Short mmCIF file of C-alpha atoms and ligand atoms in Angstrom, two decimals:
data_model
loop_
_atom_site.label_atom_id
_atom_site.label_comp_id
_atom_site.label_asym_id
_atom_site.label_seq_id
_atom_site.Cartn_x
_atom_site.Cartn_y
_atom_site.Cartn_z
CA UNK S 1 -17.72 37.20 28.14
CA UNK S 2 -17.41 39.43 24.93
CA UNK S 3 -18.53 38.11 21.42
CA UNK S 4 -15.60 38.55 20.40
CA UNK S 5 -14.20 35.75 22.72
CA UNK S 6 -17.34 34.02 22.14
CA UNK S 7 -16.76 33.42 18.28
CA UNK S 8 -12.69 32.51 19.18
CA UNK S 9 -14.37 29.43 21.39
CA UNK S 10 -16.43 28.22 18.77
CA UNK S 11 -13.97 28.75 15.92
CA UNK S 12 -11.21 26.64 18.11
CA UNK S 13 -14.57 23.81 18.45
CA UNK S 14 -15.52 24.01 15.23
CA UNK S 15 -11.31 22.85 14.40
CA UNK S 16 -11.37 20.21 16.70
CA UNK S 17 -14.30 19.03 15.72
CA UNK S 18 -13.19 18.77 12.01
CA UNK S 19 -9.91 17.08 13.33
CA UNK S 20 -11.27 14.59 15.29
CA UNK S 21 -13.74 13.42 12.40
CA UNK S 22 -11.15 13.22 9.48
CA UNK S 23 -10.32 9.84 8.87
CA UNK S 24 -8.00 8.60 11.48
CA UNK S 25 -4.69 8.81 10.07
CA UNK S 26 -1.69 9.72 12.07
CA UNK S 27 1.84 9.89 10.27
CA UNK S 28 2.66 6.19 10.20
CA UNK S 29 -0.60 4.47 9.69
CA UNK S 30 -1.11 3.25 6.90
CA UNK S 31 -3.93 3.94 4.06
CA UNK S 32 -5.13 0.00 3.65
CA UNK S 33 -8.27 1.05 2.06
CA UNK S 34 -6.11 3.24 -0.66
CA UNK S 35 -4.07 0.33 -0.72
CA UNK S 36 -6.49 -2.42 -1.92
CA UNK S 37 -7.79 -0.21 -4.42
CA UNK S 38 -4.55 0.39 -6.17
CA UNK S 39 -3.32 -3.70 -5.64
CA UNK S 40 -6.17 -4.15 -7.50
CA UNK S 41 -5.46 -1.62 -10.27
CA UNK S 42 -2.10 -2.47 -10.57
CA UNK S 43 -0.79 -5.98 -8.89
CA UNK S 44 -3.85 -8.38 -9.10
CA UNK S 45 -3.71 -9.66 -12.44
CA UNK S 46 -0.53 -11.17 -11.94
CA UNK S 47 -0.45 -11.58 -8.24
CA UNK S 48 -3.75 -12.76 -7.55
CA UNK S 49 -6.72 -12.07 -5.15
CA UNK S 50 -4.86 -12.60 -2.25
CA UNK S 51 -1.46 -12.94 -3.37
CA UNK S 52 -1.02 -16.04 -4.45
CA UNK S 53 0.49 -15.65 -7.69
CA UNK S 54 -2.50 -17.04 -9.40
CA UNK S 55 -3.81 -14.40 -11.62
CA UNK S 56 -5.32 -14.18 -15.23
CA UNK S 57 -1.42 -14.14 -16.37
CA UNK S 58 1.29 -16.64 -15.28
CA UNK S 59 5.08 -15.38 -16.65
CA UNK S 60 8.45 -17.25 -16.91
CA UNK S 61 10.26 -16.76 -14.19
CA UNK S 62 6.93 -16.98 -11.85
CA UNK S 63 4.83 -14.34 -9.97
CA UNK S 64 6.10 -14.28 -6.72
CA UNK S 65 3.51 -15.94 -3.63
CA UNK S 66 3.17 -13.04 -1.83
CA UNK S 67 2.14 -14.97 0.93
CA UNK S 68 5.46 -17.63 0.99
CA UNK S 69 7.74 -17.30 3.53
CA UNK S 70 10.31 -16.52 0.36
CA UNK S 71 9.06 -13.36 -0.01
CA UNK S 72 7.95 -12.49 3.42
CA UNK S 73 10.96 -13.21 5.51
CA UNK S 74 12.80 -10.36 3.17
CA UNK S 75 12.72 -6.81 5.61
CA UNK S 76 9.70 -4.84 4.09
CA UNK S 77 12.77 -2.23 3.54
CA UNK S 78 13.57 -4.98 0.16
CA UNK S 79 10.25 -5.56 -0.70
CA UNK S 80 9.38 -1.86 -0.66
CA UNK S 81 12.41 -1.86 -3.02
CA UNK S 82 10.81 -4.84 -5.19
CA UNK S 83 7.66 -2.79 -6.09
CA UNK S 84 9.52 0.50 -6.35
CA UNK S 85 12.56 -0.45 -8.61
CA UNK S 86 10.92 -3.89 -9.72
CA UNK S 87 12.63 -7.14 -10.39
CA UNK S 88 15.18 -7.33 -13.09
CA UNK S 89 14.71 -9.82 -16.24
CA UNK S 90 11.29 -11.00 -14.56
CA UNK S 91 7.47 -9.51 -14.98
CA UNK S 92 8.08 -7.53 -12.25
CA UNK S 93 8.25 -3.68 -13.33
CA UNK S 94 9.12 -0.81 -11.90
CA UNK S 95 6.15 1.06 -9.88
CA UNK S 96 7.95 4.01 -8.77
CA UNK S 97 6.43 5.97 -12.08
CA UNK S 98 3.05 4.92 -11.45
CA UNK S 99 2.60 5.47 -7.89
CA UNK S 100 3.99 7.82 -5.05
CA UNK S 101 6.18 6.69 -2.12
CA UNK S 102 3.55 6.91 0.27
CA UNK S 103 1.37 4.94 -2.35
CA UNK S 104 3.45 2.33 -2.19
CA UNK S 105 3.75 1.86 1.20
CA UNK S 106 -0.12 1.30 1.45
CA UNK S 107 -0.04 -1.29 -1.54
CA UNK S 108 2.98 -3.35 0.51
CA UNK S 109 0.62 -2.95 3.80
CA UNK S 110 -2.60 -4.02 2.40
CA UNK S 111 -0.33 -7.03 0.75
CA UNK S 112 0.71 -7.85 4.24
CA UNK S 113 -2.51 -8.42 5.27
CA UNK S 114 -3.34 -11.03 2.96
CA UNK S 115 -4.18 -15.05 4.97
CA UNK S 116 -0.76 -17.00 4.61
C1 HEC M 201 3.13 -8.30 -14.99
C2 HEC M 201 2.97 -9.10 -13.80
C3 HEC M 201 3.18 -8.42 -12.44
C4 HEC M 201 2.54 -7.32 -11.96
C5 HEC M 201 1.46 -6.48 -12.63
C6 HEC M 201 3.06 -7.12 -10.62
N1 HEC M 201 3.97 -8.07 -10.30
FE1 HEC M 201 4.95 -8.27 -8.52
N2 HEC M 201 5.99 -9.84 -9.28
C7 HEC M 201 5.84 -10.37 -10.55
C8 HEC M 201 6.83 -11.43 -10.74
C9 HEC M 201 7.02 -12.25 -12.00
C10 HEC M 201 7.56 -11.52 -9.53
C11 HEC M 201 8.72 -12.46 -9.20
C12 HEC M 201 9.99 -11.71 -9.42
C13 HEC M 201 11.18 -12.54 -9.07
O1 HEC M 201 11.23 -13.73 -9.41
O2 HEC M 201 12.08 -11.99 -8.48
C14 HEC M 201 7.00 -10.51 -8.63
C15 HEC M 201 7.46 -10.26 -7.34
C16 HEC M 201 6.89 -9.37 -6.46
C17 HEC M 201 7.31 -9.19 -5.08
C18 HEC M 201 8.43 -9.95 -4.38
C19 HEC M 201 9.70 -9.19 -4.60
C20 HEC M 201 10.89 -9.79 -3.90
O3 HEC M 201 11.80 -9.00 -3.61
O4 HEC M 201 10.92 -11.00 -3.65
C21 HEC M 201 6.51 -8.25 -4.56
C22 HEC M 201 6.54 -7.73 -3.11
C23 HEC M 201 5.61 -7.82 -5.59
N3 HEC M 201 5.87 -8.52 -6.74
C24 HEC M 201 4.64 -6.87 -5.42
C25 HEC M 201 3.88 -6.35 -6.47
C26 HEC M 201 2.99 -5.24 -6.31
C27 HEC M 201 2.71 -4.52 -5.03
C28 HEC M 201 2.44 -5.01 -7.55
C29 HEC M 201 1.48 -3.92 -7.95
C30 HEC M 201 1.95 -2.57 -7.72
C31 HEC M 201 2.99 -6.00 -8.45
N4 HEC M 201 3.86 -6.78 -7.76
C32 HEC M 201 2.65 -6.09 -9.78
C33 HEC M 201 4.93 -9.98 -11.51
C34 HEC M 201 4.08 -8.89 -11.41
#
């Protein structure tokens, strides 16, 4: 065996090695970990710990129970949709400025893993 191939092998190892110990996310998975981080940034004062709708600040219409089976019997399609556009004449803004796509599909997961 040359050198030459020698140093292919162990640049082809030294790939698959760094592939196999990124963090395991295939297309599809969600980010949870990115996702608490920005529920708490952006949804918790209003939405609650886990999702209750009991945080520091209460509005007219309500904060939507995250965990009710009002808001989780909607597809995740409308709810993605919710957070996105937001709710009109309630609290609820628009998040589609503050966060990506993707972003917002880990926020909507890490909210669906709240106890109900
Ligand atoms: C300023 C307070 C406030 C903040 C901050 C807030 N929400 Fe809301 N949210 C509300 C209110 C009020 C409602 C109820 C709206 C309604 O009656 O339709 C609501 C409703 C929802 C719903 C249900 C929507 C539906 O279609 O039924 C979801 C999901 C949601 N919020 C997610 C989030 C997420 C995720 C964040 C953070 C990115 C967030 N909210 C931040 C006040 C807030």
């Amino acid at each position: 065996m040359t050198i030459a191939r020698l140093a292919v092998i162990c640049a082809l190892m030294a790939v698959c090695w760094l592939l196999a110990s990124a963090p395991g996310l295939t297309a599809g998975e969600r980010d949870l970990a990115r996702g608490k981080k920005l529920y708490e940034k952006y949804c918790l004062a209003c939405h609650g710990t886990q999702g209750r709708g009991d945080g520091a600040t209460q509005f007219d219409p309500p904060v939507a129970d995250l965990t009710s089976s009002e808001v989780l019997l909607k597809p995740d399609s409308r709810l993605l949709k919710s957070i996105h556009e937001g709710r009109p004449n309630t609290a609820m803004d628009a998040w589609k400025s503050a966060m990506s796509e993707d972003a917002i599909r880990d926020v909507l997961a890490y909210v669906l893993t709240f106890p109900r």
